[in-house]
Amino acid sequence: MSQSQTTRPEFFQLQNGNKANLAFSDGEYETRLGNLRGLMEASGVEAMVLTSMHNIAYYSGFLYCSFGRPYACVVSADRCVTVSANIDGGQPWRRCYGENIIYTDWQRNNYWRAVKSIIPNVKSVGIEGDHMTLVSRQTMSSFLSEVKITDLNAEIMKLRMIKSAEEIELIKGGARTADIGGEAIHAAIKEGTREIDVAMAGRDAMELEISRSYPDSELRDSWVWFQAGLNTDGAHNPVTTAKLQKGDILSLNTFPMISGYYTALERTLFLGEPDADSLRIWEANVGAHELGLSLIKPGASCSGICAEINRFFDDLDLLQYRSFGYGHSFGVLSHYYGREAGLELREDIDTELVPGMVVSMEPMLTLPLGTPGAGGYREHDILVVGEDGAENITGFPYGPGHNIIGA
């Protein structure tokens, strides 16, 4: 006999199996939640309704797969509760620090009913204003009609910008894994091979290493962008089935994902000896990269680093070919979630580097077809800012000395 609409639950709990081993210790999550609760108290809010993939993962360890469904991590003075869709079963509870409530889809907005059940009497709630849509905000207001809503997105981002010792250790493991992917790609490059074949070699090598070094992690979402010739002109261009040809400029980009944390290795290569103009542009970008590496240290500002590299390129009459800022923060990050926009090496960001920050140095020049040396040139290392300087945790060599293949 089918269950009637009136007796179907709006939300429920399912503690199916045992808790998984998460990427970080219980103490690490408690420290993060303690910092968030300190922000909540200072901001006059009684609860946080986190909705983004990166913040939910940061505070609970659970990385959701949306498929059009809303998720949340609700944090109050004494609770941390993930809110997940019924389609995920008990997995969110197993892979989160704290509690979990599952909402059903028997009727519209059971998600908000579940959220309200966690914080039924609060008068003030913090949200991520940059993530919540207008429709979600309106629905939230209808369910929490007497509640004052405060956007704390920028403040929460600042909390994430300083990495803990456990985070730095994981990021270092990711950088090492990215190097392994780079080595596999380097070995797979040959004339006539397709971009996709080279990319798969790098991805497979990284996933094997993650499964070996991090056997309790979620094995998903590691990827490679490997591009040749014209396809190198953008940093995020997709892999194609184009076959590599002698003389091609190549772009190697490996991105291992370990429990929500992506790292990156990016290198310019050539299949065969580059012509004089290409070599000149490549060496100029390497020079900018090395200058940038020397500038990353405590006390330096993002905009100040950017200005120095801009001057370097301007002196070479290449500044007009710069593609984007010179680096960004690392942490809970992927190509489809995250971004600590307050820690990007751009003209309009004045954030000062302090110990515990993790940033990339990644200058890129793009010269269009018809221009001598046409193509996209990019080098990318990751650095951990310390008390007296910065530690470069990327080991794969850059420049013509190592990355001309089959000359």
Short mmCIF file of N, CA, C and O in Angstrom, two decimals, residues 6 13 48-49 52 54 56 78 80 89 134 198 208 269 302-303 341 362:
data_model
loop_
_atom_site.label_atom_id
_atom_site.label_comp_id
_atom_site.label_asym_id
_atom_site.label_seq_id
_atom_site.Cartn_x
_atom_site.Cartn_y
_atom_site.Cartn_z
N THR A 6 0.13 12.84 2.92
CA THR A 6 0.10 13.50 4.24
C THR A 6 1.04 12.86 5.24
O THR A 6 1.44 13.49 6.21
N GLN A 13 16.38 11.85 9.23
CA GLN A 13 17.80 11.52 9.39
C GLN A 13 18.04 10.07 9.00
O GLN A 13 17.19 9.21 9.22
N MET A 48 24.36 30.65 10.91
CA MET A 48 24.81 30.82 9.53
C MET A 48 24.13 29.75 8.68
O MET A 48 24.07 28.58 9.07
N VAL A 49 23.63 30.16 7.52
CA VAL A 49 23.12 29.21 6.53
C VAL A 49 24.07 29.28 5.34
O VAL A 49 23.95 30.15 4.47
N SER A 52 27.16 27.45 -0.38
CA SER A 52 28.11 27.17 -1.46
C SER A 52 28.82 25.85 -1.23
O SER A 52 28.97 25.38 -0.09
N HIS A 54 31.99 25.29 -1.56
CA HIS A 54 33.27 25.45 -0.87
C HIS A 54 33.11 25.70 0.62
O HIS A 54 33.85 25.13 1.43
N ILE A 56 30.44 24.87 2.56
CA ILE A 56 29.90 23.66 3.18
C ILE A 56 31.03 22.65 3.37
O ILE A 56 31.16 22.03 4.43
N ASP A 78 25.74 25.89 18.92
CA ASP A 78 26.07 24.57 19.44
C ASP A 78 25.84 23.43 18.44
O ASP A 78 25.99 22.26 18.80
N CYS A 80 26.26 21.97 14.15
CA CYS A 80 26.70 22.07 12.75
C CYS A 80 25.96 20.97 12.01
O CYS A 80 26.22 19.78 12.21
N GLY A 89 21.14 9.70 -0.20
CA GLY A 89 21.10 8.67 0.83
C GLY A 89 21.89 9.07 2.06
O GLY A 89 21.85 10.22 2.52
N LEU A 134 18.45 35.27 -6.11
CA LEU A 134 17.31 36.11 -5.71
C LEU A 134 16.11 35.24 -5.34
O LEU A 134 15.40 35.52 -4.37
N VAL A 198 47.04 12.46 -24.34
CA VAL A 198 48.05 12.98 -23.41
C VAL A 198 47.39 13.37 -22.09
O VAL A 198 47.90 13.08 -21.01
N LEU A 208 45.79 7.57 -9.65
CA LEU A 208 46.47 6.44 -9.04
C LEU A 208 47.26 6.89 -7.81
O LEU A 208 47.27 6.21 -6.78
N LEU A 269 55.34 24.16 -23.14
CA LEU A 269 56.27 23.24 -23.77
C LEU A 269 56.23 23.46 -25.28
O LEU A 269 55.29 24.11 -25.80
N CYS A 302 49.14 42.30 -2.99
CA CYS A 302 48.76 41.71 -4.28
C CYS A 302 48.94 42.71 -5.41
O CYS A 302 49.52 42.39 -6.46
N SER A 303 48.47 43.94 -5.20
CA SER A 303 48.57 44.95 -6.26
C SER A 303 50.02 45.36 -6.49
O SER A 303 50.41 45.66 -7.63
N ALA A 341 38.52 35.67 -3.77
CA ALA A 341 38.79 36.79 -4.67
C ALA A 341 39.61 37.88 -4.02
O ALA A 341 40.24 38.68 -4.72
N GLU A 362 51.56 32.77 -11.68
CA GLU A 362 51.22 32.19 -12.98
C GLU A 362 51.04 33.24 -14.07
O GLU A 362 49.93 33.46 -14.56
#
